[in-house]
Amino acid sequence: MGANTVETALPDPIQEVTDRLTASFAGLLTASVVRDVVQGCYEPLRDARITNYVPILVEHNSRTKLRQLIRRTDPAPPLRERPRRTTGHSVFTALRSIRKTLTGSA
């Protein structure tokens, strides 16, 4: 990955961030998704006057967004195969029996 292409044209430190994040999220997200997120986070900082912290900020913001993407793309928790069936008891029946026990009334 490390080489910049004409369409991406990212500075070397930002390309290094892209490479690091692509390796970190290798089994979870595609390289193109990671690259798009990094570019999106870099774009507002492209013309920063002080560029020392731009790669750190881009990496932090990108990592946060990528984690959010992973959480969103997780499959829904498995549903029960059969709905839970009560054995003739409802919540009201259970509460009534608790009340009887506590108050001692029939």
PDB file of C-alpha atoms in Angstrom:
ATOM      1  CA  MET A   1       0.000   0.000   0.000  1.00  0.00           C
ATOM      2  CA  GLY A   2       2.577   2.740   0.976  1.00  0.00           C
ATOM      3  CA  ALA A   3       2.757   4.453  -2.438  1.00  0.00           C
ATOM      4  CA  ASN A   4       0.591   7.475  -3.104  1.00  0.00           C
ATOM      5  CA  THR A   5      -1.495   7.486  -6.224  1.00  0.00           C
ATOM      6  CA  VAL A   6      -2.621  10.458  -8.247  1.00  0.00           C
ATOM      7  CA  GLU A   7      -6.204  10.192  -6.956  1.00  0.00           C
ATOM      8  CA  THR A   8      -5.300   9.961  -3.260  1.00  0.00           C
ATOM      9  CA  ALA A   9      -2.281  12.323  -3.139  1.00  0.00           C
ATOM     10  CA  LEU A  10      -1.867  11.995   0.622  1.00  0.00           C
ATOM     11  CA  PRO A  11       1.281  13.254   2.349  1.00  0.00           C
ATOM     12  CA  ASP A  12       3.586  10.502   3.599  1.00  0.00           C
ATOM     13  CA  PRO A  13       2.639  10.810   7.320  1.00  0.00           C
ATOM     14  CA  ILE A  14      -1.064  10.506   6.442  1.00  0.00           C
ATOM     15  CA  GLN A  15      -0.319   7.556   4.163  1.00  0.00           C
ATOM     16  CA  GLU A  16       1.505   5.926   7.085  1.00  0.00           C
ATOM     17  CA  VAL A  17      -1.604   6.462   9.226  1.00  0.00           C
ATOM     18  CA  THR A  18      -3.680   4.826   6.482  1.00  0.00           C
ATOM     19  CA  ASP A  19      -1.296   1.870   6.365  1.00  0.00           C
ATOM     20  CA  ARG A  20      -1.331   1.440  10.149  1.00  0.00           C
ATOM     21  CA  LEU A  21      -5.107   1.581  10.366  1.00  0.00           C
ATOM     22  CA  THR A  22      -5.516  -0.759   7.405  1.00  0.00           C
ATOM     23  CA  ALA A  23      -3.346  -3.286   9.248  1.00  0.00           C
ATOM     24  CA  SER A  24      -5.246  -2.747  12.511  1.00  0.00           C
ATOM     25  CA  PHE A  25      -8.666  -3.260  10.931  1.00  0.00           C
ATOM     26  CA  ALA A  26      -7.568  -5.846   8.336  1.00  0.00           C
ATOM     27  CA  GLY A  27     -10.069  -8.573   9.207  1.00  0.00           C
ATOM     28  CA  LEU A  28     -12.909  -6.159   9.885  1.00  0.00           C
ATOM     29  CA  LEU A  29     -12.946  -3.491   7.159  1.00  0.00           C
ATOM     30  CA  THR A  30     -11.603  -3.272   3.630  1.00  0.00           C
ATOM     31  CA  ALA A  31      -8.603  -1.123   2.799  1.00  0.00           C
ATOM     32  CA  SER A  32     -10.750   1.169   0.655  1.00  0.00           C
ATOM     33  CA  VAL A  33     -13.113   1.880   3.570  1.00  0.00           C
ATOM     34  CA  VAL A  34     -10.169   2.699   5.825  1.00  0.00           C
ATOM     35  CA  ARG A  35      -8.628   4.927   3.141  1.00  0.00           C
ATOM     36  CA  ASP A  36     -11.918   6.793   2.632  1.00  0.00           C
ATOM     37  CA  VAL A  37     -12.323   7.403   6.356  1.00  0.00           C
ATOM     38  CA  VAL A  38      -8.738   8.651   6.700  1.00  0.00           C
ATOM     39  CA  GLN A  39      -9.164  10.958   3.711  1.00  0.00           C
ATOM     40  CA  GLY A  40     -12.399  12.282   5.154  1.00  0.00           C
ATOM     41  CA  CYS A  41     -10.724  13.021   8.475  1.00  0.00           C
ATOM     42  CA  TYR A  42      -7.699  14.583   6.795  1.00  0.00           C
ATOM     43  CA  GLU A  43      -9.654  16.868   4.465  1.00  0.00           C
ATOM     44  CA  PRO A  44     -10.650  19.540   7.050  1.00  0.00           C
ATOM     45  CA  LEU A  45      -7.059  19.643   8.329  1.00  0.00           C
ATOM     46  CA  ARG A  46      -5.400  19.742   4.907  1.00  0.00           C
ATOM     47  CA  ASP A  47      -4.651  23.487   5.055  1.00  0.00           C
ATOM     48  CA  ALA A  48      -3.644  23.668   8.721  1.00  0.00           C
ATOM     49  CA  ARG A  49      -0.923  26.221   9.416  1.00  0.00           C
ATOM     50  CA  ILE A  50       0.689  24.076  12.117  1.00  0.00           C
ATOM     51  CA  THR A  51       0.990  20.573  10.739  1.00  0.00           C
ATOM     52  CA  ASN A  52       2.886  18.854  13.571  1.00  0.00           C
ATOM     53  CA  TYR A  53      -0.213  17.278  15.098  1.00  0.00           C
ATOM     54  CA  VAL A  54      -2.269  16.701  11.977  1.00  0.00           C
ATOM     55  CA  PRO A  55      -1.304  12.994  11.618  1.00  0.00           C
ATOM     56  CA  ILE A  56      -2.102  12.350  15.292  1.00  0.00           C
ATOM     57  CA  LEU A  57      -5.480  14.061  15.002  1.00  0.00           C
ATOM     58  CA  VAL A  58      -6.288  12.251  11.766  1.00  0.00           C
ATOM     59  CA  GLU A  59      -5.368   8.882  13.265  1.00  0.00           C
ATOM     60  CA  HIS A  60      -7.411   9.485  16.411  1.00  0.00           C
ATOM     61  CA  ASN A  61     -10.496  10.678  14.511  1.00  0.00           C
ATOM     62  CA  SER A  62     -10.183   7.924  11.918  1.00  0.00           C
ATOM     63  CA  ARG A  63      -9.824   5.200  14.545  1.00  0.00           C
ATOM     64  CA  THR A  64     -12.936   6.494  16.331  1.00  0.00           C
ATOM     65  CA  LYS A  65     -14.979   6.501  13.113  1.00  0.00           C
ATOM     66  CA  LEU A  66     -13.742   3.059  12.104  1.00  0.00           C
ATOM     67  CA  ARG A  67     -14.730   1.628  15.482  1.00  0.00           C
ATOM     68  CA  GLN A  68     -18.173   3.139  15.044  1.00  0.00           C
ATOM     69  CA  LEU A  69     -18.432   1.513  11.617  1.00  0.00           C
ATOM     70  CA  ILE A  70     -17.521  -1.851  13.094  1.00  0.00           C
ATOM     71  CA  ARG A  71     -20.163  -1.527  15.799  1.00  0.00           C
ATOM     72  CA  ARG A  72     -22.785  -0.611  13.221  1.00  0.00           C
ATOM     73  CA  THR A  73     -21.916  -3.511  10.939  1.00  0.00           C
ATOM     74  CA  ASP A  74     -22.001  -6.155  13.688  1.00  0.00           C
ATOM     75  CA  PRO A  75     -24.808  -8.615  13.112  1.00  0.00           C
ATOM     76  CA  ALA A  76     -27.830  -8.364  15.347  1.00  0.00           C
ATOM     77  CA  PRO A  77     -27.765 -10.605  18.381  1.00  0.00           C
ATOM     78  CA  PRO A  78     -29.223 -13.995  17.582  1.00  0.00           C
ATOM     79  CA  LEU A  79     -32.913 -14.343  18.197  1.00  0.00           C
ATOM     80  CA  ARG A  80     -34.321 -17.213  20.201  1.00  0.00           C
ATOM     81  CA  GLU A  81     -35.506 -20.054  18.057  1.00  0.00           C
ATOM     82  CA  ARG A  82     -38.683 -20.382  20.073  1.00  0.00           C
ATOM     83  CA  PRO A  83     -40.416 -17.638  21.961  1.00  0.00           C
ATOM     84  CA  ARG A  84     -40.158 -17.989  25.719  1.00  0.00           C
ATOM     85  CA  ARG A  85     -43.343 -19.558  26.984  1.00  0.00           C
ATOM     86  CA  THR A  86     -44.543 -19.142  30.498  1.00  0.00           C
ATOM     87  CA  THR A  87     -46.150 -22.046  32.228  1.00  0.00           C
ATOM     88  CA  GLY A  88     -49.503 -20.402  32.728  1.00  0.00           C
ATOM     89  CA  HIS A  89     -48.123 -17.554  34.810  1.00  0.00           C
ATOM     90  CA  SER A  90     -48.209 -13.955  33.854  1.00  0.00           C
ATOM     91  CA  VAL A  91     -46.465 -11.055  35.504  1.00  0.00           C
ATOM     92  CA  PHE A  92     -49.686 -10.157  37.272  1.00  0.00           C
ATOM     93  CA  THR A  93     -50.073 -13.677  38.615  1.00  0.00           C
ATOM     94  CA  ALA A  94     -46.519 -13.601  39.923  1.00  0.00           C
ATOM     95  CA  LEU A  95     -47.033 -10.194  41.540  1.00  0.00           C
ATOM     96  CA  ARG A  96     -50.293 -11.354  43.100  1.00  0.00           C
ATOM     97  CA  SER A  97     -48.589 -14.376  44.646  1.00  0.00           C
ATOM     98  CA  ILE A  98     -45.766 -12.182  45.976  1.00  0.00           C
ATOM     99  CA  ARG A  99     -48.303  -9.792  47.492  1.00  0.00           C
ATOM    100  CA  LYS A 100     -50.128 -12.706  49.117  1.00  0.00           C
ATOM    101  CA  THR A 101     -46.895 -13.992  50.565  1.00  0.00           C
ATOM    102  CA  LEU A 102     -45.853 -10.607  51.915  1.00  0.00           C
ATOM    103  CA  THR A 103     -49.227  -9.564  53.306  1.00  0.00           C
ATOM    104  CA  GLY A 104     -50.365 -12.984  54.427  1.00  0.00           C
ATOM    105  CA  SER A 105     -53.817 -12.429  52.908  1.00  0.00           C
ATOM    106  CA  ALA A 106     -55.610 -14.905  50.734  1.00  0.00           C
TER     107      ALA A 106
END
